[in-house]
Amino acid sequence: QVQLVQSGAEVKKPGTSVKISCKASGYTFTNYIIHWMRQAPGQSLQWMGWINAGSGDTKVSDKFSDRIGFQRDTSANMAYMQLTSLESDDTAIYFCGRGRNSFYSDSWGQGTLVTVSS
Amino acid sequence: QSALIQPASVSGSPGQSLTISCTGSRRDIGSYNFVSWYHQLPGTAPKLLIYEVSQRSSGISTRFSGSKSGDTASLTISGLVTEDEGQYHCCSYAGNRTLIFGGGTRLTVL
């Protein structure tokens, strides 16, 4: 079955970076997009961007355009999201999601809690 | 771009039907038939219910239906059961390969 497994929780200092991984299984990795979303405590979801696992093409939300990067490793069926210059407002659960296209995610990872605190 | 507007909370009794609205603009819901809905239980990842306005995701009950009129999309849940409680999120394509989510709606089954 389709499964996305994310890396574990992180605690980071302000100004540093975090890199989260998302391992896909149960489907052909390169035929889909990987979306990235986040959810701050008690808040709704926020779309961050996506990477086409096949072509490597990316699209980033304007809100994060200067400090986010997406990568993928097709040999390992892994996708990565790196967020730099972390601030306390970046404290959130980060999710990856599989998308057949850029319009929705039909399967989600379990989420990765990132806590930014001095 | 601001989030799509959803009611913060809704409630209903078992067996009733209710509708959750999601209001956007001509830049998103009003221009594209790519609205999706997700259900999220506390401490878990969202689960896709509806995509492309009205298409049910695999395994989703026919009690869930989606529609759209102008700049507003709606999710209707019929025959409410306690398992329907949780957070509901709408999402729309917003052009230029971007997405925008709603503020989320908490559903309580009384």
PDB file of C-alpha atoms in Angstrom:
ATOM      1  CA  GLN A   1       0.000   0.000   0.000  1.00  0.00           C
ATOM      2  CA  VAL A   2       1.047   3.597  -0.506  1.00  0.00           C
ATOM      3  CA  GLN A   3       3.057   4.857   2.424  1.00  0.00           C
ATOM      4  CA  LEU A   4       4.997   8.016   3.193  1.00  0.00           C
ATOM      5  CA  VAL A   5       7.255   7.875   6.248  1.00  0.00           C
ATOM      6  CA  GLN A   6       8.842  11.072   7.501  1.00  0.00           C
ATOM      7  CA  SER A   7      11.893  11.657   9.639  1.00  0.00           C
ATOM      8  CA  GLY A   8      11.636  12.287  13.360  1.00  0.00           C
ATOM      9  CA  ALA A   9      10.999  15.383  15.429  1.00  0.00           C
ATOM     10  CA  GLU A  10      13.574  18.158  15.468  1.00  0.00           C
ATOM     11  CA  VAL A  11      14.439  20.922  17.913  1.00  0.00           C
ATOM     12  CA  LYS A  12      16.291  23.840  16.340  1.00  0.00           C
ATOM     13  CA  LYS A  13      17.700  27.172  17.423  1.00  0.00           C
ATOM     14  CA  PRO A  14      16.536  30.373  15.704  1.00  0.00           C
ATOM     15  CA  GLY A  15      18.606  31.172  12.638  1.00  0.00           C
ATOM     16  CA  THR A  16      19.489  27.568  11.896  1.00  0.00           C
ATOM     17  CA  SER A  17      18.123  25.178   9.253  1.00  0.00           C
ATOM     18  CA  VAL A  18      16.155  21.948   9.252  1.00  0.00           C
ATOM     19  CA  LYS A  19      15.980  19.183   6.661  1.00  0.00           C
ATOM     20  CA  ILE A  20      13.073  16.750   6.729  1.00  0.00           C
ATOM     21  CA  SER A  21      12.911  13.534   4.756  1.00  0.00           C
ATOM     22  CA  CYS A  22       9.931  11.697   3.315  1.00  0.00           C
ATOM     23  CA  LYS A  23      10.372   8.080   2.219  1.00  0.00           C
ATOM     24  CA  ALA A  24       7.837   6.756  -0.259  1.00  0.00           C
ATOM     25  CA  SER A  25       6.830   3.155  -0.810  1.00  0.00           C
ATOM     26  CA  GLY A  26       4.059   1.175  -2.453  1.00  0.00           C
ATOM     27  CA  TYR A  27       4.005   3.087  -5.738  1.00  0.00           C
ATOM     28  CA  THR A  28       6.242   4.308  -8.547  1.00  0.00           C
ATOM     29  CA  PHE A  29       7.928   7.285  -6.924  1.00  0.00           C
ATOM     30  CA  THR A  30       8.829   9.102 -10.118  1.00  0.00           C
ATOM     31  CA  ASN A  31       5.253   9.138 -11.414  1.00  0.00           C
ATOM     32  CA  TYR A  32       4.050  11.530  -8.737  1.00  0.00           C
ATOM     33  CA  ILE A  33       4.587  14.897  -7.121  1.00  0.00           C
ATOM     34  CA  ILE A  34       5.488  15.378  -3.457  1.00  0.00           C
ATOM     35  CA  HIS A  35       3.727  18.297  -1.800  1.00  0.00           C
ATOM     36  CA  TRP A  36       4.944  19.886   1.418  1.00  0.00           C
ATOM     37  CA  MET A  37       2.559  21.482   3.938  1.00  0.00           C
ATOM     38  CA  ARG A  38       2.827  22.611   7.522  1.00  0.00           C
ATOM     39  CA  GLN A  39       0.465  23.127  10.442  1.00  0.00           C
ATOM     40  CA  ALA A  40       1.375  25.446  13.293  1.00  0.00           C
ATOM     41  CA  PRO A  41      -0.048  24.587  16.740  1.00  0.00           C
ATOM     42  CA  GLY A  42      -3.815  25.058  16.729  1.00  0.00           C
ATOM     43  CA  GLN A  43      -3.724  26.398  13.180  1.00  0.00           C
ATOM     44  CA  SER A  44      -4.818  25.206   9.774  1.00  0.00           C
ATOM     45  CA  LEU A  45      -2.708  23.830   6.980  1.00  0.00           C
ATOM     46  CA  GLN A  46      -0.346  25.944   4.930  1.00  0.00           C
ATOM     47  CA  TRP A  47       0.897  24.854   1.527  1.00  0.00           C
ATOM     48  CA  MET A  48       4.651  25.286   1.088  1.00  0.00           C
ATOM     49  CA  GLY A  49       5.372  23.899  -2.355  1.00  0.00           C
ATOM     50  CA  TRP A  50       6.034  20.731  -4.303  1.00  0.00           C
ATOM     51  CA  ILE A  51       8.659  18.761  -6.178  1.00  0.00           C
ATOM     52  CA  ASN A  52       8.001  16.573  -9.184  1.00  0.00           C
ATOM     53  CA  ALA A  53       9.729  13.352  -8.170  1.00  0.00           C
ATOM     54  CA  GLY A  54      10.302  12.405 -11.793  1.00  0.00           C
ATOM     55  CA  SER A  55      11.561  15.605 -13.409  1.00  0.00           C
ATOM     56  CA  GLY A  56      12.829  17.368 -10.280  1.00  0.00           C
ATOM     57  CA  ASP A  57      10.823  20.464 -11.194  1.00  0.00           C
ATOM     58  CA  THR A  58       9.766  22.466  -8.144  1.00  0.00           C
ATOM     59  CA  LYS A  59       7.268  25.117  -7.191  1.00  0.00           C
ATOM     60  CA  VAL A  60       7.573  27.101  -3.984  1.00  0.00           C
ATOM     61  CA  SER A  61       5.040  29.270  -2.223  1.00  0.00           C
ATOM     62  CA  ASP A  62       6.000  32.949  -2.358  1.00  0.00           C
ATOM     63  CA  LYS A  63       5.889  32.982   1.434  1.00  0.00           C
ATOM     64  CA  PHE A  64       8.953  30.717   1.605  1.00  0.00           C
ATOM     65  CA  SER A  65      10.624  31.417  -1.726  1.00  0.00           C
ATOM     66  CA  ASP A  66      13.890  32.742  -0.278  1.00  0.00           C
ATOM     67  CA  ARG A  67      14.529  30.092   2.357  1.00  0.00           C
ATOM     68  CA  ILE A  68      13.117  26.749   1.228  1.00  0.00           C
ATOM     69  CA  GLY A  69      14.548  24.012  -0.952  1.00  0.00           C
ATOM     70  CA  PHE A  70      13.220  20.713  -2.226  1.00  0.00           C
ATOM     71  CA  GLN A  71      15.244  17.697  -3.292  1.00  0.00           C
ATOM     72  CA  ARG A  72      14.585  14.114  -4.230  1.00  0.00           C
ATOM     73  CA  ASP A  73      16.645  10.940  -4.476  1.00  0.00           C
ATOM     74  CA  THR A  74      14.994   8.638  -6.979  1.00  0.00           C
ATOM     75  CA  SER A  75      17.318   5.745  -6.130  1.00  0.00           C
ATOM     76  CA  ALA A  76      16.033   5.764  -2.553  1.00  0.00           C
ATOM     77  CA  ASN A  77      12.456   6.969  -3.189  1.00  0.00           C
ATOM     78  CA  MET A  78      13.113   9.873  -0.855  1.00  0.00           C
ATOM     79  CA  ALA A  79      12.044  13.502  -0.925  1.00  0.00           C
ATOM     80  CA  TYR A  80      13.550  16.233   1.219  1.00  0.00           C
ATOM     81  CA  MET A  81      12.505  19.690   2.349  1.00  0.00           C
ATOM     82  CA  GLN A  82      15.015  22.123   3.807  1.00  0.00           C
ATOM     83  CA  LEU A  83      13.948  25.322   5.532  1.00  0.00           C
ATOM     84  CA  THR A  84      16.581  27.888   6.486  1.00  0.00           C
ATOM     85  CA  SER A  85      16.727  30.939   8.763  1.00  0.00           C
ATOM     86  CA  LEU A  86      14.304  29.361  11.192  1.00  0.00           C
ATOM     87  CA  GLU A  87      12.211  31.542  13.497  1.00  0.00           C
ATOM     88  CA  SER A  88       9.876  30.678  16.354  1.00  0.00           C
ATOM     89  CA  ASP A  89       6.936  31.083  13.945  1.00  0.00           C
ATOM     90  CA  ASP A  90       8.273  28.092  12.022  1.00  0.00           C
ATOM     91  CA  THR A  91       7.367  25.817  14.921  1.00  0.00           C
ATOM     92  CA  ALA A  92       4.889  23.452  13.305  1.00  0.00           C
ATOM     93  CA  ILE A  93       4.177  19.937  12.136  1.00  0.00           C
ATOM     94  CA  TYR A  94       5.468  19.495   8.608  1.00  0.00           C
ATOM     95  CA  PHE A  95       3.761  17.053   6.257  1.00  0.00           C
ATOM     96  CA  CYS A  96       4.675  15.570   2.916  1.00  0.00           C
ATOM     97  CA  GLY A  97       1.900  14.407   0.634  1.00  0.00           C
ATOM     98  CA  ARG A  98       1.743  12.430  -2.589  1.00  0.00           C
ATOM     99  CA  GLY A  99       0.116  14.218  -5.488  1.00  0.00           C
ATOM    100  CA  ARG A 100      -0.857  12.765  -8.831  1.00  0.00           C
ATOM    101  CA  ASN A 101      -0.775  16.361  -9.974  1.00  0.00           C
ATOM    102  CA  SER A 102      -0.284  19.746  -8.410  1.00  0.00           C
ATOM    103  CA  PHE A 103      -3.902  19.991  -7.233  1.00  0.00           C
ATOM    104  CA  TYR A 104      -4.189  17.726  -4.175  1.00  0.00           C
ATOM    105  CA  SER A 105      -2.482  15.087  -2.041  1.00  0.00           C
ATOM    106  CA  ASP A 106      -4.048  11.644  -1.852  1.00  0.00           C
ATOM    107  CA  SER A 107      -1.696  10.175   0.733  1.00  0.00           C
ATOM    108  CA  TRP A 108       0.165  11.934   3.540  1.00  0.00           C
ATOM    109  CA  GLY A 109       3.151  11.278   5.736  1.00  0.00           C
ATOM    110  CA  GLN A 110       2.663  11.077   9.493  1.00  0.00           C
ATOM    111  CA  GLY A 111       4.099  14.541  10.034  1.00  0.00           C
ATOM    112  CA  THR A 112       7.347  15.837  11.544  1.00  0.00           C
ATOM    113  CA  LEU A 113       7.263  18.223  14.490  1.00  0.00           C
ATOM    114  CA  VAL A 114       9.829  20.994  14.239  1.00  0.00           C
ATOM    115  CA  THR A 115      10.261  23.125  17.334  1.00  0.00           C
ATOM    116  CA  VAL A 116      12.235  26.342  17.023  1.00  0.00           C
ATOM    117  CA  SER A 117      13.344  27.645  20.383  1.00  0.00           C
ATOM    118  CA  SER A 118      16.334  29.383  21.876  1.00  0.00           C
TER     119      SER A 118
ATOM    120  CA  GLN B   1      -2.892  35.612  -0.624  1.00  0.00           C
ATOM    121  CA  SER B   2      -5.204  35.071   2.365  1.00  0.00           C
ATOM    122  CA  ALA B   3      -6.505  31.655   3.320  1.00  0.00           C
ATOM    123  CA  LEU B   4      -9.855  30.444   2.074  1.00  0.00           C
ATOM    124  CA  ILE B   5     -12.604  31.262   4.533  1.00  0.00           C
ATOM    125  CA  GLN B   6     -14.273  28.462   6.467  1.00  0.00           C
ATOM    126  CA  PRO B   7     -16.501  28.617   9.531  1.00  0.00           C
ATOM    127  CA  ALA B   8     -14.422  27.973  12.627  1.00  0.00           C
ATOM    128  CA  SER B   9     -16.828  25.366  13.919  1.00  0.00           C
ATOM    129  CA  VAL B  10     -20.027  23.534  13.079  1.00  0.00           C
ATOM    130  CA  SER B  11     -22.066  20.987  14.955  1.00  0.00           C
ATOM    131  CA  GLY B  12     -24.844  18.541  14.319  1.00  0.00           C
ATOM    132  CA  SER B  13     -26.679  15.598  15.820  1.00  0.00           C
ATOM    133  CA  PRO B  14     -26.223  11.985  14.741  1.00  0.00           C
ATOM    134  CA  GLY B  15     -28.185  11.268  11.590  1.00  0.00           C
ATOM    135  CA  GLN B  16     -28.424  14.888  10.536  1.00  0.00           C
ATOM    136  CA  SER B  17     -26.871  16.459   7.459  1.00  0.00           C
ATOM    137  CA  LEU B  18     -24.692  19.513   7.486  1.00  0.00           C
ATOM    138  CA  THR B  19     -22.683  21.588   5.056  1.00  0.00           C
ATOM    139  CA  ILE B  20     -19.298  23.238   5.506  1.00  0.00           C
ATOM    140  CA  SER B  21     -18.598  26.207   3.273  1.00  0.00           C
ATOM    141  CA  CYS B  22     -15.273  27.358   1.869  1.00  0.00           C
ATOM    142  CA  THR B  23     -15.178  30.826   0.334  1.00  0.00           C
ATOM    143  CA  GLY B  24     -12.407  32.023  -1.921  1.00  0.00           C
ATOM    144  CA  SER B  25     -12.240  34.406  -4.830  1.00  0.00           C
ATOM    145  CA  ARG B  26     -12.031  34.633  -8.608  1.00  0.00           C
ATOM    146  CA  ARG B  27      -8.308  33.932  -8.249  1.00  0.00           C
ATOM    147  CA  ASP B  28      -8.875  30.424  -6.880  1.00  0.00           C
ATOM    148  CA  ILE B  29     -12.207  28.629  -6.342  1.00  0.00           C
ATOM    149  CA  GLY B  30     -14.012  30.876  -8.800  1.00  0.00           C
ATOM    150  CA  SER B  31     -11.620  30.062 -11.635  1.00  0.00           C
ATOM    151  CA  TYR B  32     -10.740  26.404 -11.188  1.00  0.00           C
ATOM    152  CA  ASN B  33     -12.532  23.128 -10.541  1.00  0.00           C
ATOM    153  CA  PHE B  34      -9.701  21.876  -8.353  1.00  0.00           C
ATOM    154  CA  VAL B  35     -11.145  22.064  -4.859  1.00  0.00           C
ATOM    155  CA  SER B  36     -10.263  19.301  -2.412  1.00  0.00           C
ATOM    156  CA  TRP B  37     -11.428  18.499   1.110  1.00  0.00           C
ATOM    157  CA  TYR B  38      -9.543  16.750   3.912  1.00  0.00           C
ATOM    158  CA  HIS B  39     -10.560  15.312   7.263  1.00  0.00           C
ATOM    159  CA  GLN B  40      -8.098  15.405  10.142  1.00  0.00           C
ATOM    160  CA  LEU B  41      -8.372  13.755  13.541  1.00  0.00           C
ATOM    161  CA  PRO B  42      -6.298  15.162  16.419  1.00  0.00           C
ATOM    162  CA  GLY B  43      -2.670  14.121  16.227  1.00  0.00           C
ATOM    163  CA  THR B  44      -2.987  12.523  12.810  1.00  0.00           C
ATOM    164  CA  ALA B  45      -2.343  13.479   9.204  1.00  0.00           C
ATOM    165  CA  PRO B  46      -5.162  14.811   7.012  1.00  0.00           C
ATOM    166  CA  LYS B  47      -7.057  12.325   4.874  1.00  0.00           C
ATOM    167  CA  LEU B  48      -8.328  13.152   1.392  1.00  0.00           C
ATOM    168  CA  LEU B  49     -12.115  13.033   1.120  1.00  0.00           C
ATOM    169  CA  ILE B  50     -12.978  14.940  -2.049  1.00  0.00           C
ATOM    170  CA  TYR B  51     -10.953  16.157  -5.016  1.00  0.00           C
ATOM    171  CA  GLU B  52     -11.809  18.139  -8.145  1.00  0.00           C
ATOM    172  CA  VAL B  53     -14.820  19.673  -6.362  1.00  0.00           C
ATOM    173  CA  SER B  54     -16.997  16.560  -6.202  1.00  0.00           C
ATOM    174  CA  GLN B  55     -14.948  13.392  -6.775  1.00  0.00           C
ATOM    175  CA  ARG B  56     -14.794  11.085  -3.760  1.00  0.00           C
ATOM    176  CA  SER B  57     -11.422   9.646  -2.944  1.00  0.00           C
ATOM    177  CA  SER B  58     -11.027   5.885  -2.889  1.00  0.00           C
ATOM    178  CA  GLY B  59     -12.892   4.259  -0.001  1.00  0.00           C
ATOM    179  CA  ILE B  60     -14.719   7.418   1.065  1.00  0.00           C
ATOM    180  CA  SER B  61     -18.359   6.986   2.041  1.00  0.00           C
ATOM    181  CA  THR B  62     -21.097   8.308  -0.237  1.00  0.00           C
ATOM    182  CA  ARG B  63     -22.266  10.316   2.791  1.00  0.00           C
ATOM    183  CA  PHE B  64     -19.628  12.850   1.768  1.00  0.00           C
ATOM    184  CA  SER B  65     -20.295  15.064  -1.237  1.00  0.00           C
ATOM    185  CA  GLY B  66     -18.757  18.200  -2.655  1.00  0.00           C
ATOM    186  CA  SER B  67     -20.018  21.048  -4.789  1.00  0.00           C
ATOM    187  CA  LYS B  68     -19.145  24.537  -5.911  1.00  0.00           C
ATOM    188  CA  SER B  69     -21.013  27.692  -6.805  1.00  0.00           C
ATOM    189  CA  GLY B  70     -19.126  30.773  -7.877  1.00  0.00           C
ATOM    190  CA  ASP B  71     -16.326  31.490  -5.422  1.00  0.00           C
ATOM    191  CA  THR B  72     -17.658  29.129  -2.745  1.00  0.00           C
ATOM    192  CA  ALA B  73     -17.163  25.401  -2.394  1.00  0.00           C
ATOM    193  CA  SER B  74     -19.163  23.211  -0.044  1.00  0.00           C
ATOM    194  CA  LEU B  75     -18.764  19.864   1.653  1.00  0.00           C
ATOM    195  CA  THR B  76     -21.965  18.132   2.699  1.00  0.00           C
ATOM    196  CA  ILE B  77     -21.975  15.290   5.176  1.00  0.00           C
ATOM    197  CA  SER B  78     -25.181  13.311   5.460  1.00  0.00           C
ATOM    198  CA  GLY B  79     -26.164  10.860   8.180  1.00  0.00           C
ATOM    199  CA  LEU B  80     -23.687  12.269  10.712  1.00  0.00           C
ATOM    200  CA  VAL B  81     -21.918   9.754  12.936  1.00  0.00           C
ATOM    201  CA  THR B  82     -19.548  10.390  15.828  1.00  0.00           C
ATOM    202  CA  GLU B  83     -16.599   9.255  13.698  1.00  0.00           C
ATOM    203  CA  ASP B  84     -17.152  12.344  11.510  1.00  0.00           C
ATOM    204  CA  GLU B  85     -15.848  14.597  14.277  1.00  0.00           C
ATOM    205  CA  GLY B  86     -12.578  16.361  13.675  1.00  0.00           C
ATOM    206  CA  GLN B  87     -11.113  19.135  11.568  1.00  0.00           C
ATOM    207  CA  TYR B  88     -12.101  19.675   7.939  1.00  0.00           C
ATOM    208  CA  HIS B  89      -9.840  21.567   5.557  1.00  0.00           C
ATOM    209  CA  CYS B  90     -10.649  22.829   2.089  1.00  0.00           C
ATOM    210  CA  CYS B  91      -7.972  23.502  -0.497  1.00  0.00           C
ATOM    211  CA  SER B  92      -8.043  25.096  -3.926  1.00  0.00           C
ATOM    212  CA  TYR B  93      -5.731  25.477  -6.866  1.00  0.00           C
ATOM    213  CA  ALA B  94      -4.834  29.169  -7.068  1.00  0.00           C
ATOM    214  CA  GLY B  95      -3.155  29.329 -10.454  1.00  0.00           C
ATOM    215  CA  ASN B  96       0.551  29.406 -11.295  1.00  0.00           C
ATOM    216  CA  ARG B  97       0.913  25.867  -9.909  1.00  0.00           C
ATOM    217  CA  THR B  98       0.097  26.971  -6.353  1.00  0.00           C
ATOM    218  CA  LEU B  99      -2.411  25.815  -3.754  1.00  0.00           C
ATOM    219  CA  ILE B 100      -4.218  27.588  -0.940  1.00  0.00           C
ATOM    220  CA  PHE B 101      -5.877  26.045   2.110  1.00  0.00           C
ATOM    221  CA  GLY B 102      -8.813  27.204   4.180  1.00  0.00           C
ATOM    222  CA  GLY B 103      -8.693  28.102   7.838  1.00  0.00           C
ATOM    223  CA  GLY B 104     -10.195  24.769   8.867  1.00  0.00           C
ATOM    224  CA  THR B 105     -13.548  23.874  10.443  1.00  0.00           C
ATOM    225  CA  ARG B 106     -14.002  21.863  13.606  1.00  0.00           C
ATOM    226  CA  LEU B 107     -16.981  19.534  13.428  1.00  0.00           C
ATOM    227  CA  THR B 108     -18.659  18.348  16.604  1.00  0.00           C
ATOM    228  CA  VAL B 109     -21.311  15.654  16.631  1.00  0.00           C
ATOM    229  CA  LEU B 110     -23.557  16.374  19.584  1.00  0.00           C
TER     230      LEU B 110
END
